[in-house]
């Protein structure tokens, strides 16, 4: 990311956010098919972890955008 324009960095992070959300959804769908309660719980926890990661990265983008606005001439 060093040397990349700010908007390109945000674009790359947005792509990752989309991927993280997709992983979360896949884990949720698989959890619905699990008969073993332990496996179901593990997949639900994985889904939550992916969702939290997506949320953290979204906050990172928002902070970057705020910083860009504040530092703009």
mmCIF file with all atom_site columns, N, CA and C in Angstrom:
data_model
loop_
_atom_site.group_PDB
_atom_site.id
_atom_site.type_symbol
_atom_site.label_atom_id
_atom_site.label_alt_id
_atom_site.label_comp_id
_atom_site.label_asym_id
_atom_site.label_entity_id
_atom_site.label_seq_id
_atom_site.pdbx_PDB_ins_code
_atom_site.Cartn_x
_atom_site.Cartn_y
_atom_site.Cartn_z
_atom_site.occupancy
_atom_site.B_iso_or_equiv
_atom_site.pdbx_formal_charge
_atom_site.auth_seq_id
_atom_site.auth_comp_id
_atom_site.auth_asym_id
_atom_site.auth_atom_id
_atom_site.pdbx_PDB_model_num
ATOM 1   N N  . UNK A 1 1  ? 0.810   -1.204  0.000  1.00 0.00 ? 1  UNK A N  1
ATOM 2   C CA . UNK A 1 1  ? 0.000   0.000   0.000  1.00 0.00 ? 1  UNK A CA 1
ATOM 3   C C  . UNK A 1 1  ? 0.848   1.261   0.000  1.00 0.00 ? 1  UNK A C  1
ATOM 4   N N  . UNK A 1 2  ? 2.146   1.129   0.291  1.00 0.00 ? 2  UNK A N  1
ATOM 5   C CA . UNK A 1 2  ? 3.025   2.289   0.284  1.00 0.00 ? 2  UNK A CA 1
ATOM 6   C C  . UNK A 1 2  ? 3.162   2.788   -1.138 1.00 0.00 ? 2  UNK A C  1
ATOM 7   N N  . UNK A 1 3  ? 2.975   4.064   -1.347 1.00 0.00 ? 3  UNK A N  1
ATOM 8   C CA . UNK A 1 3  ? 3.085   4.650   -2.665 1.00 0.00 ? 3  UNK A CA 1
ATOM 9   C C  . UNK A 1 3  ? 1.817   4.590   -3.485 1.00 0.00 ? 3  UNK A C  1
ATOM 10  N N  . UNK A 1 4  ? 0.800   3.918   -2.975 1.00 0.00 ? 4  UNK A N  1
ATOM 11  C CA . UNK A 1 4  ? -0.471  3.840   -3.693 1.00 0.00 ? 4  UNK A CA 1
ATOM 12  C C  . UNK A 1 4  ? -1.320  5.051   -3.346 1.00 0.00 ? 4  UNK A C  1
ATOM 13  N N  . UNK A 1 5  ? -2.071  5.559   -4.308 1.00 0.00 ? 5  UNK A N  1
ATOM 14  C CA . UNK A 1 5  ? -2.986  6.658   -3.999 1.00 0.00 ? 5  UNK A CA 1
ATOM 15  C C  . UNK A 1 5  ? -3.993  6.214   -2.938 1.00 0.00 ? 5  UNK A C  1
ATOM 16  N N  . UNK A 1 6  ? -4.427  7.154   -2.120 1.00 0.00 ? 6  UNK A N  1
ATOM 17  C CA . UNK A 1 6  ? -5.352  6.873   -1.020 1.00 0.00 ? 6  UNK A CA 1
ATOM 18  C C  . UNK A 1 6  ? -6.592  6.138   -1.506 1.00 0.00 ? 6  UNK A C  1
ATOM 19  N N  . UNK A 1 7  ? -7.147  6.571   -2.645 1.00 0.00 ? 7  UNK A N  1
ATOM 20  C CA . UNK A 1 7  ? -8.381  5.939   -3.124 1.00 0.00 ? 7  UNK A CA 1
ATOM 21  C C  . UNK A 1 7  ? -8.150  4.494   -3.538 1.00 0.00 ? 7  UNK A C  1
ATOM 22  N N  . UNK A 1 8  ? -6.936  4.170   -3.998 1.00 0.00 ? 8  UNK A N  1
ATOM 23  C CA . UNK A 1 8  ? -6.629  2.788   -4.384 1.00 0.00 ? 8  UNK A CA 1
ATOM 24  C C  . UNK A 1 8  ? -6.536  1.896   -3.149 1.00 0.00 ? 8  UNK A C  1
ATOM 25  N N  . UNK A 1 9  ? -5.987  2.439   -2.064 1.00 0.00 ? 9  UNK A N  1
ATOM 26  C CA . UNK A 1 9  ? -5.896  1.694   -0.815 1.00 0.00 ? 9  UNK A CA 1
ATOM 27  C C  . UNK A 1 9  ? -7.306  1.407   -0.306 1.00 0.00 ? 9  UNK A C  1
ATOM 28  N N  . UNK A 1 10 ? -8.159  2.425   -0.307 1.00 0.00 ? 10 UNK A N  1
ATOM 29  C CA . UNK A 1 10 ? -9.536  2.242   0.147  1.00 0.00 ? 10 UNK A CA 1
ATOM 30  C C  . UNK A 1 10 ? -10.273 1.235   -0.734 1.00 0.00 ? 10 UNK A C  1
ATOM 31  N N  . UNK A 1 11 ? -10.014 1.283   -2.018 1.00 0.00 ? 11 UNK A N  1
ATOM 32  C CA . UNK A 1 11 ? -10.640 0.339   -2.953 1.00 0.00 ? 11 UNK A CA 1
ATOM 33  C C  . UNK A 1 11 ? -10.218 -1.093  -2.614 1.00 0.00 ? 11 UNK A C  1
ATOM 34  N N  . UNK A 1 12 ? -8.953  -1.291  -2.318 1.00 0.00 ? 12 UNK A N  1
ATOM 35  C CA . UNK A 1 12 ? -8.455  -2.619  -1.964 1.00 0.00 ? 12 UNK A CA 1
ATOM 36  C C  . UNK A 1 12 ? -9.072  -3.089  -0.647 1.00 0.00 ? 12 UNK A C  1
ATOM 37  N N  . UNK A 1 13 ? -9.206  -2.191  0.310  1.00 0.00 ? 13 UNK A N  1
ATOM 38  C CA . UNK A 1 13 ? -9.816  -2.543  1.595  1.00 0.00 ? 13 UNK A CA 1
ATOM 39  C C  . UNK A 1 13 ? -11.287 -2.874  1.395  1.00 0.00 ? 13 UNK A C  1
ATOM 40  N N  . UNK A 1 14 ? -11.980 -2.112  0.553  1.00 0.00 ? 14 UNK A N  1
ATOM 41  C CA . UNK A 1 14 ? -13.389 -2.407  0.271  1.00 0.00 ? 14 UNK A CA 1
ATOM 42  C C  . UNK A 1 14 ? -13.549 -3.792  -0.338 1.00 0.00 ? 14 UNK A C  1
ATOM 43  N N  . UNK A 1 15 ? -12.625 -4.170  -1.195 1.00 0.00 ? 15 UNK A N  1
ATOM 44  C CA . UNK A 1 15 ? -12.654 -5.505  -1.797 1.00 0.00 ? 15 UNK A CA 1
ATOM 45  C C  . UNK A 1 15 ? -12.527 -6.566  -0.707 1.00 0.00 ? 15 UNK A C  1
ATOM 46  N N  . UNK A 1 16 ? -11.612 -6.328  0.247  1.00 0.00 ? 16 UNK A N  1
ATOM 47  C CA . UNK A 1 16 ? -11.437 -7.270  1.347  1.00 0.00 ? 16 UNK A CA 1
ATOM 48  C C  . UNK A 1 16 ? -12.697 -7.333  2.211  1.00 0.00 ? 16 UNK A C  1
ATOM 49  N N  . UNK A 1 17 ? -13.313 -6.187  2.479  1.00 0.00 ? 17 UNK A N  1
ATOM 50  C CA . UNK A 1 17 ? -14.544 -6.155  3.277  1.00 0.00 ? 17 UNK A CA 1
ATOM 51  C C  . UNK A 1 17 ? -15.602 -7.031  2.608  1.00 0.00 ? 17 UNK A C  1
ATOM 52  N N  . UNK A 1 18 ? -15.726 -6.908  1.318  1.00 0.00 ? 18 UNK A N  1
ATOM 53  C CA . UNK A 1 18 ? -16.686 -7.722  0.571  1.00 0.00 ? 18 UNK A CA 1
ATOM 54  C C  . UNK A 1 18 ? -16.369 -9.212  0.715  1.00 0.00 ? 18 UNK A C  1
ATOM 55  N N  . UNK A 1 19 ? -15.097 -9.560  0.629  1.00 0.00 ? 19 UNK A N  1
ATOM 56  C CA . UNK A 1 19 ? -14.686 -10.949 0.788  1.00 0.00 ? 19 UNK A CA 1
ATOM 57  C C  . UNK A 1 19 ? -15.000 -11.452 2.194  1.00 0.00 ? 19 UNK A C  1
ATOM 58  N N  . UNK A 1 20 ? -14.719 -10.638 3.213  1.00 0.00 ? 20 UNK A N  1
ATOM 59  C CA . UNK A 1 20 ? -14.974 -11.040 4.596  1.00 0.00 ? 20 UNK A CA 1
ATOM 60  C C  . UNK A 1 20 ? -16.465 -11.274 4.816  1.00 0.00 ? 20 UNK A C  1
ATOM 61  N N  . UNK A 1 21 ? -17.289 -10.409 4.261  1.00 0.00 ? 21 UNK A N  1
ATOM 62  C CA . UNK A 1 21 ? -18.737 -10.578 4.396  1.00 0.00 ? 21 UNK A CA 1
ATOM 63  C C  . UNK A 1 21 ? -19.196 -11.856 3.702  1.00 0.00 ? 21 UNK A C  1
ATOM 64  N N  . UNK A 1 22 ? -18.598 -12.145 2.561  1.00 0.00 ? 22 UNK A N  1
ATOM 65  C CA . UNK A 1 22 ? -18.946 -13.365 1.829  1.00 0.00 ? 22 UNK A CA 1
ATOM 66  C C  . UNK A 1 22 ? -18.570 -14.603 2.651  1.00 0.00 ? 22 UNK A C  1
ATOM 67  N N  . UNK A 1 23 ? -17.384 -14.580 3.261  1.00 0.00 ? 23 UNK A N  1
ATOM 68  C CA . UNK A 1 23 ? -16.970 -15.705 4.110  1.00 0.00 ? 23 UNK A CA 1
ATOM 69  C C  . UNK A 1 23 ? -17.939 -15.884 5.280  1.00 0.00 ? 23 UNK A C  1
ATOM 70  N N  . UNK A 1 24 ? -18.341 -14.777 5.885  1.00 0.00 ? 24 UNK A N  1
ATOM 71  C CA . UNK A 1 24 ? -19.285 -14.846 7.004  1.00 0.00 ? 24 UNK A CA 1
ATOM 72  C C  . UNK A 1 24 ? -20.590 -15.498 6.561  1.00 0.00 ? 24 UNK A C  1
ATOM 73  N N  . UNK A 1 25 ? -21.083 -15.090 5.414  1.00 0.00 ? 25 UNK A N  1
ATOM 74  C CA . UNK A 1 25 ? -22.336 -15.649 4.906  1.00 0.00 ? 25 UNK A CA 1
ATOM 75  C C  . UNK A 1 25 ? -22.189 -17.148 4.597  1.00 0.00 ? 25 UNK A C  1
ATOM 76  N N  . UNK A 1 26 ? -21.062 -17.535 4.032  1.00 0.00 ? 26 UNK A N  1
ATOM 77  C CA . UNK A 1 26 ? -20.828 -18.948 3.742  1.00 0.00 ? 26 UNK A CA 1
ATOM 78  C C  . UNK A 1 26 ? -20.806 -19.770 5.030  1.00 0.00 ? 26 UNK A C  1
ATOM 79  N N  . UNK A 1 27 ? -20.174 -19.247 6.074  1.00 0.00 ? 27 UNK A N  1
ATOM 80  C CA . UNK A 1 27 ? -20.135 -19.955 7.354  1.00 0.00 ? 27 UNK A CA 1
ATOM 81  C C  . UNK A 1 27 ? -21.539 -20.076 7.948  1.00 0.00 ? 27 UNK A C  1
ATOM 82  N N  . UNK A 1 28 ? -22.327 -19.015 7.836  1.00 0.00 ? 28 UNK A N  1
ATOM 83  C CA . UNK A 1 28 ? -23.701 -19.062 8.353  1.00 0.00 ? 28 UNK A CA 1
ATOM 84  C C  . UNK A 1 28 ? -24.524 -20.128 7.615  1.00 0.00 ? 28 UNK A C  1
ATOM 85  N N  . UNK A 1 29 ? -24.371 -20.170 6.303  1.00 0.00 ? 29 UNK A N  1
ATOM 86  C CA . UNK A 1 29 ? -25.116 -21.156 5.510  1.00 0.00 ? 29 UNK A CA 1
ATOM 87  C C  . UNK A 1 29 ? -24.699 -22.579 5.874  1.00 0.00 ? 29 UNK A C  1
ATOM 88  N N  . UNK A 1 30 ? -23.397 -22.796 6.034  1.00 0.00 ? 30 UNK A N  1
ATOM 89  C CA . UNK A 1 30 ? -22.931 -24.126 6.403  1.00 0.00 ? 30 UNK A CA 1
ATOM 90  C C  . UNK A 1 30 ? -23.416 -24.499 7.802  1.00 0.00 ? 30 UNK A C  1
ATOM 91  N N  . UNK A 1 31 ? -23.440 -23.530 8.707  1.00 0.00 ? 31 UNK A N  1
ATOM 92  C CA . UNK A 1 31 ? -23.903 -23.801 10.071 1.00 0.00 ? 31 UNK A CA 1
ATOM 93  C C  . UNK A 1 31 ? -25.343 -24.298 10.065 1.00 0.00 ? 31 UNK A C  1
ATOM 94  N N  . UNK A 1 32 ? -26.141 -23.761 9.166  1.00 0.00 ? 32 UNK A N  1
ATOM 95  C CA . UNK A 1 32 ? -27.543 -24.183 9.093  1.00 0.00 ? 32 UNK A CA 1
ATOM 96  C C  . UNK A 1 32 ? -27.694 -25.647 8.697  1.00 0.00 ? 32 UNK A C  1
ATOM 97  N N  . UNK A 1 33 ? -26.692 -26.188 8.029  1.00 0.00 ? 33 UNK A N  1
ATOM 98  C CA . UNK A 1 33 ? -26.769 -27.571 7.564  1.00 0.00 ? 33 UNK A CA 1
ATOM 99  C C  . UNK A 1 33 ? -26.168 -28.572 8.554  1.00 0.00 ? 33 UNK A C  1
ATOM 100 N N  . UNK A 1 34 ? -25.518 -28.075 9.594  1.00 0.00 ? 34 UNK A N  1
ATOM 101 C CA . UNK A 1 34 ? -24.833 -28.953 10.544 1.00 0.00 ? 34 UNK A CA 1
ATOM 102 C C  . UNK A 1 34 ? -25.805 -29.605 11.519 1.00 0.00 ? 34 UNK A C  1
ATOM 103 N N  . UNK A 1 35 ? -25.612 -30.875 11.698 1.00 0.00 ? 35 UNK A N  1
ATOM 104 C CA . UNK A 1 35 ? -26.419 -31.619 12.672 1.00 0.00 ? 35 UNK A CA 1
ATOM 105 C C  . UNK A 1 35 ? -25.712 -31.636 14.035 1.00 0.00 ? 35 UNK A C  1
ATOM 106 N N  . UNK A 1 36 ? -24.393 -31.671 14.001 1.00 0.00 ? 36 UNK A N  1
ATOM 107 C CA . UNK A 1 36 ? -23.603 -31.692 15.237 1.00 0.00 ? 36 UNK A CA 1
ATOM 108 C C  . UNK A 1 36 ? -23.591 -30.280 15.844 1.00 0.00 ? 36 UNK A C  1
ATOM 109 N N  . UNK A 1 37 ? -24.101 -30.119 17.057 1.00 0.00 ? 37 UNK A N  1
ATOM 110 C CA . UNK A 1 37 ? -24.160 -28.793 17.682 1.00 0.00 ? 37 UNK A CA 1
ATOM 111 C C  . UNK A 1 37 ? -22.793 -28.118 17.826 1.00 0.00 ? 37 UNK A C  1
ATOM 112 N N  . UNK A 1 38 ? -21.745 -28.914 18.073 1.00 0.00 ? 38 UNK A N  1
ATOM 113 C CA . UNK A 1 38 ? -20.407 -28.345 18.217 1.00 0.00 ? 38 UNK A CA 1
ATOM 114 C C  . UNK A 1 38 ? -19.934 -27.741 16.889 1.00 0.00 ? 38 UNK A C  1
ATOM 115 N N  . UNK A 1 39 ? -20.137 -28.469 15.796 1.00 0.00 ? 39 UNK A N  1
ATOM 116 C CA . UNK A 1 39 ? -19.731 -27.963 14.483 1.00 0.00 ? 39 UNK A CA 1
ATOM 117 C C  . UNK A 1 39 ? -20.541 -26.725 14.113 1.00 0.00 ? 39 UNK A C  1
ATOM 118 N N  . UNK A 1 40 ? -21.826 -26.771 14.412 1.00 0.00 ? 40 UNK A N  1
ATOM 119 C CA . UNK A 1 40 ? -22.694 -25.627 14.135 1.00 0.00 ? 40 UNK A CA 1
ATOM 120 C C  . UNK A 1 40 ? -22.198 -24.396 14.884 1.00 0.00 ? 40 UNK A C  1
ATOM 121 N N  . UNK A 1 41 ? -21.884 -24.568 16.158 1.00 0.00 ? 41 UNK A N  1
ATOM 122 C CA . UNK A 1 41 ? -21.397 -23.451 16.982 1.00 0.00 ? 41 UNK A CA 1
ATOM 123 C C  . UNK A 1 41 ? -20.070 -22.908 16.435 1.00 0.00 ? 41 UNK A C  1
ATOM 124 N N  . UNK A 1 42 ? -19.177 -23.796 16.048 1.00 0.00 ? 42 UNK A N  1
ATOM 125 C CA . UNK A 1 42 ? -17.886 -23.377 15.497 1.00 0.00 ? 42 UNK A CA 1
ATOM 126 C C  . UNK A 1 42 ? -18.080 -22.537 14.233 1.00 0.00 ? 42 UNK A C  1
ATOM 127 N N  . UNK A 1 43 ? -18.963 -22.977 13.369 1.00 0.00 ? 43 UNK A N  1
ATOM 128 C CA . UNK A 1 43 ? -19.214 -22.219 12.136 1.00 0.00 ? 43 UNK A CA 1
ATOM 129 C C  . UNK A 1 43 ? -19.870 -20.874 12.436 1.00 0.00 ? 43 UNK A C  1
ATOM 130 N N  . UNK A 1 44 ? -20.767 -20.843 13.402 1.00 0.00 ? 44 UNK A N  1
ATOM 131 C CA . UNK A 1 44 ? -21.383 -19.575 13.791 1.00 0.00 ? 44 UNK A CA 1
ATOM 132 C C  . UNK A 1 44 ? -20.344 -18.618 14.365 1.00 0.00 ? 44 UNK A C  1
ATOM 133 N N  . UNK A 1 45 ? -19.404 -19.150 15.136 1.00 0.00 ? 45 UNK A N  1
ATOM 134 C CA . UNK A 1 45 ? -18.324 -18.324 15.688 1.00 0.00 ? 45 UNK A CA 1
ATOM 135 C C  . UNK A 1 45 ? -17.398 -17.824 14.583 1.00 0.00 ? 45 UNK A C  1
ATOM 136 N N  . UNK A 1 46 ? -17.135 -18.671 13.610 1.00 0.00 ? 46 UNK A N  1
ATOM 137 C CA . UNK A 1 46 ? -16.315 -18.247 12.469 1.00 0.00 ? 46 UNK A CA 1
ATOM 138 C C  . UNK A 1 46 ? -17.025 -17.142 11.692 1.00 0.00 ? 46 UNK A C  1
ATOM 139 N N  . UNK A 1 47 ? -18.318 -17.294 11.509 1.00 0.00 ? 47 UNK A N  1
ATOM 140 C CA . UNK A 1 47 ? -19.094 -16.270 10.806 1.00 0.00 ? 47 UNK A CA 1
ATOM 141 C C  . UNK A 1 47 ? -19.004 -14.949 11.553 1.00 0.00 ? 47 UNK A C  1
ATOM 142 N N  . UNK A 1 48 ? -19.124 -15.003 12.860 1.00 0.00 ? 48 UNK A N  1
ATOM 143 C CA . UNK A 1 48 ? -19.041 -13.787 13.674 1.00 0.00 ? 48 UNK A CA 1
ATOM 144 C C  . UNK A 1 48 ? -17.655 -13.143 13.563 1.00 0.00 ? 48 UNK A C  1
ATOM 145 N N  . UNK A 1 49 ? -16.617 -13.970 13.544 1.00 0.00 ? 49 UNK A N  1
ATOM 146 C CA . UNK A 1 49 ? -15.253 -13.439 13.407 1.00 0.00 ? 49 UNK A CA 1
ATOM 147 C C  . UNK A 1 49 ? -15.074 -12.732 12.063 1.00 0.00 ? 49 UNK A C  1
ATOM 148 N N  . UNK A 1 50 ? -15.569 -13.341 10.988 1.00 0.00 ? 50 UNK A N  1
ATOM 149 C CA . UNK A 1 50 ? -15.480 -12.705 9.668  1.00 0.00 ? 50 UNK A CA 1
ATOM 150 C C  . UNK A 1 50 ? -16.265 -11.395 9.646  1.00 0.00 ? 50 UNK A C  1
ATOM 151 N N  . UNK A 1 51 ? -17.452 -11.401 10.263 1.00 0.00 ? 51 UNK A N  1
ATOM 152 C CA . UNK A 1 51 ? -18.281 -10.192 10.293 1.00 0.00 ? 51 UNK A CA 1
ATOM 153 C C  . UNK A 1 51 ? -17.591 -9.083  11.079 1.00 0.00 ? 51 UNK A C  1
ATOM 154 N N  . UNK A 1 52 ? -16.953 -9.444  12.187 1.00 0.00 ? 52 UNK A N  1
ATOM 155 C CA . UNK A 1 52 ? -16.233 -8.447  12.991 1.00 0.00 ? 52 UNK A CA 1
ATOM 156 C C  . UNK A 1 52 ? -15.057 -7.865  12.204 1.00 0.00 ? 52 UNK A C  1
ATOM 157 N N  . UNK A 1 53 ? -14.362 -8.708  11.483 1.00 0.00 ? 53 UNK A N  1
ATOM 158 C CA . UNK A 1 53 ? -13.245 -8.240  10.664 1.00 0.00 ? 53 UNK A CA 1
ATOM 159 C C  . UNK A 1 53 ? -13.739 -7.260  9.599  1.00 0.00 ? 53 UNK A C  1
ATOM 160 N N  . UNK A 1 54 ? -14.856 -7.579  8.966  1.00 0.00 ? 54 UNK A N  1
ATOM 161 C CA . UNK A 1 54 ? -15.436 -6.679  7.965  1.00 0.00 ? 54 UNK A CA 1
ATOM 162 C C  . UNK A 1 54 ? -15.794 -5.337  8.606  1.00 0.00 ? 54 UNK A C  1
ATOM 163 N N  . UNK A 1 55 ? -16.354 -5.382  9.788  1.00 0.00 ? 55 UNK A N  1
ATOM 164 C CA . UNK A 1 55 ? -16.740 -4.153  10.487 1.00 0.00 ? 55 UNK A CA 1
ATOM 165 C C  . UNK A 1 55 ? -15.507 -3.305  10.837 1.00 0.00 ? 55 UNK A C  1
ATOM 166 N N  . UNK A 1 56 ? -14.452 -3.956  11.308 1.00 0.00 ? 56 UNK A N  1
ATOM 167 C CA . UNK A 1 56 ? -13.214 -3.241  11.640 1.00 0.00 ? 56 UNK A CA 1
ATOM 168 C C  . UNK A 1 56 ? -12.610 -2.582  10.404 1.00 0.00 ? 56 UNK A C  1
ATOM 169 N N  . UNK A 1 57 ? -12.604 -3.295  9.300  1.00 0.00 ? 57 UNK A N  1
ATOM 170 C CA . UNK A 1 57 ? -12.031 -2.734  8.068  1.00 0.00 ? 57 UNK A CA 1
ATOM 171 C C  . UNK A 1 57 ? -12.885 -1.571  7.556  1.00 0.00 ? 57 UNK A C  1
ATOM 172 N N  . UNK A 1 58 ? -14.196 -1.663  7.717  1.00 0.00 ? 58 UNK A N  1
ATOM 173 C CA . UNK A 1 58 ? -15.077 -0.565  7.316  1.00 0.00 ? 58 UNK A CA 1
ATOM 174 C C  . UNK A 1 58 ? -14.760 0.674   8.141  1.00 0.00 ? 58 UNK A C  1
ATOM 175 N N  . UNK A 1 59 ? -14.540 0.500   9.430  1.00 0.00 ? 59 UNK A N  1
ATOM 176 C CA . UNK A 1 59 ? -14.160 1.624   10.288 1.00 0.00 ? 59 UNK A CA 1
ATOM 177 C C  . UNK A 1 59 ? -12.828 2.223   9.839  1.00 0.00 ? 59 UNK A C  1
ATOM 178 N N  . UNK A 1 60 ? -11.903 1.363   9.408  1.00 0.00 ? 60 UNK A N  1
ATOM 179 C CA . UNK A 1 60 ? -10.606 1.822   8.915  1.00 0.00 ? 60 UNK A CA 1
ATOM 180 C C  . UNK A 1 60 ? -10.790 2.731   7.699  1.00 0.00 ? 60 UNK A C  1
ATOM 181 N N  . UNK A 1 61 ? -11.681 2.354   6.800  1.00 0.00 ? 61 UNK A N  1
ATOM 182 C CA . UNK A 1 61 ? -11.955 3.164   5.615  1.00 0.00 ? 61 UNK A CA 1
ATOM 183 C C  . UNK A 1 61 ? -12.550 4.506   6.028  1.00 0.00 ? 61 UNK A C  1
ATOM 184 N N  . UNK A 1 62 ? -13.495 4.462   6.962  1.00 0.00 ? 62 UNK A N  1
ATOM 185 C CA . UNK A 1 62 ? -14.136 5.701   7.414  1.00 0.00 ? 62 UNK A CA 1
ATOM 186 C C  . UNK A 1 62 ? -13.124 6.645   8.052  1.00 0.00 ? 62 UNK A C  1
ATOM 187 N N  . UNK A 1 63 ? -12.207 6.103   8.860  1.00 0.00 ? 63 UNK A N  1
ATOM 188 C CA . UNK A 1 63 ? -11.176 6.932   9.488  1.00 0.00 ? 63 UNK A CA 1
ATOM 189 C C  . UNK A 1 63 ? -10.258 7.547   8.434  1.00 0.00 ? 63 UNK A C  1
ATOM 190 N N  . UNK A 1 64 ? -9.902  6.753   7.428  1.00 0.00 ? 64 UNK A N  1
ATOM 191 C CA . UNK A 1 64 ? -9.048  7.252   6.356  1.00 0.00 ? 64 UNK A CA 1
ATOM 192 C C  . UNK A 1 64 ? -9.731  8.379   5.595  1.00 0.00 ? 64 UNK A C  1
ATOM 193 N N  . UNK A 1 65 ? -11.021 8.209   5.346  1.00 0.00 ? 65 UNK A N  1
ATOM 194 C CA . UNK A 1 65 ? -11.783 9.231   4.632  1.00 0.00 ? 65 UNK A CA 1
ATOM 195 C C  . UNK A 1 65 ? -11.858 10.513  5.465  1.00 0.00 ? 65 UNK A C  1
ATOM 196 N N  . UNK A 1 66 ? -12.099 10.366  6.759  1.00 0.00 ? 66 UNK A N  1
ATOM 197 C CA . UNK A 1 66 ? -12.151 11.531  7.636  1.00 0.00 ? 66 UNK A CA 1
ATOM 198 C C  . UNK A 1 66 ? -10.818 12.259  7.668  1.00 0.00 ? 66 UNK A C  1
ATOM 199 N N  . UNK A 1 67 ? -9.740  11.493  7.757  1.00 0.00 ? 67 UNK A N  1
ATOM 200 C CA . UNK A 1 67 ? -8.395  12.087  7.782  1.00 0.00 ? 67 UNK A CA 1
ATOM 201 C C  . UNK A 1 67 ? -8.114  12.833  6.477  1.00 0.00 ? 67 UNK A C  1
ATOM 202 N N  . UNK A 1 68 ? -8.551  12.274  5.367  1.00 0.00 ? 68 UNK A N  1
ATOM 203 C CA . UNK A 1 68 ? -8.326  12.922  4.074  1.00 0.00 ? 68 UNK A CA 1
ATOM 204 C C  . UNK A 1 68 ? -9.084  14.232  3.994  1.00 0.00 ? 68 UNK A C  1
ATOM 205 N N  . UNK A 1 69 ? -10.292 14.251  4.523  1.00 0.00 ? 69 UNK A N  1
ATOM 206 C CA . UNK A 1 69 ? -11.105 15.477  4.497  1.00 0.00 ? 69 UNK A CA 1
ATOM 207 C C  . UNK A 1 69 ? -10.485 16.528  5.393  1.00 0.00 ? 69 UNK A C  1
ATOM 208 N N  . UNK A 1 70 ? -10.049 16.112  6.582  1.00 0.00 ? 70 UNK A N  1
ATOM 209 C CA . UNK A 1 70 ? -9.448  17.054  7.536  1.00 0.00 ? 70 UNK A CA 1
ATOM 210 C C  . UNK A 1 70 ? -8.157  17.632  6.991  1.00 0.00 ? 70 UNK A C  1
ATOM 211 N N  . UNK A 1 71 ? -7.345  16.818  6.317  1.00 0.00 ? 71 UNK A N  1
ATOM 212 C CA . UNK A 1 71 ? -6.050  17.287  5.831  1.00 0.00 ? 71 UNK A CA 1
ATOM 213 C C  . UNK A 1 71 ? -6.137  17.977  4.463  1.00 0.00 ? 71 UNK A C  1
ATOM 214 N N  . UNK A 1 72 ? -7.308  17.957  3.842  1.00 0.00 ? 72 UNK A N  1
ATOM 215 C CA . UNK A 1 72 ? -7.456  18.603  2.545  1.00 0.00 ? 72 UNK A CA 1
ATOM 216 C C  . UNK A 1 72 ? -7.322  20.115  2.687  1.00 0.00 ? 72 UNK A C  1
ATOM 217 N N  . UNK A 1 73 ? -6.686  20.742  1.709  1.00 0.00 ? 73 UNK A N  1
ATOM 218 C CA . UNK A 1 73 ? -6.483  22.203  1.798  1.00 0.00 ? 73 UNK A CA 1
ATOM 219 C C  . UNK A 1 73 ? -7.791  22.975  1.691  1.00 0.00 ? 73 UNK A C  1
#
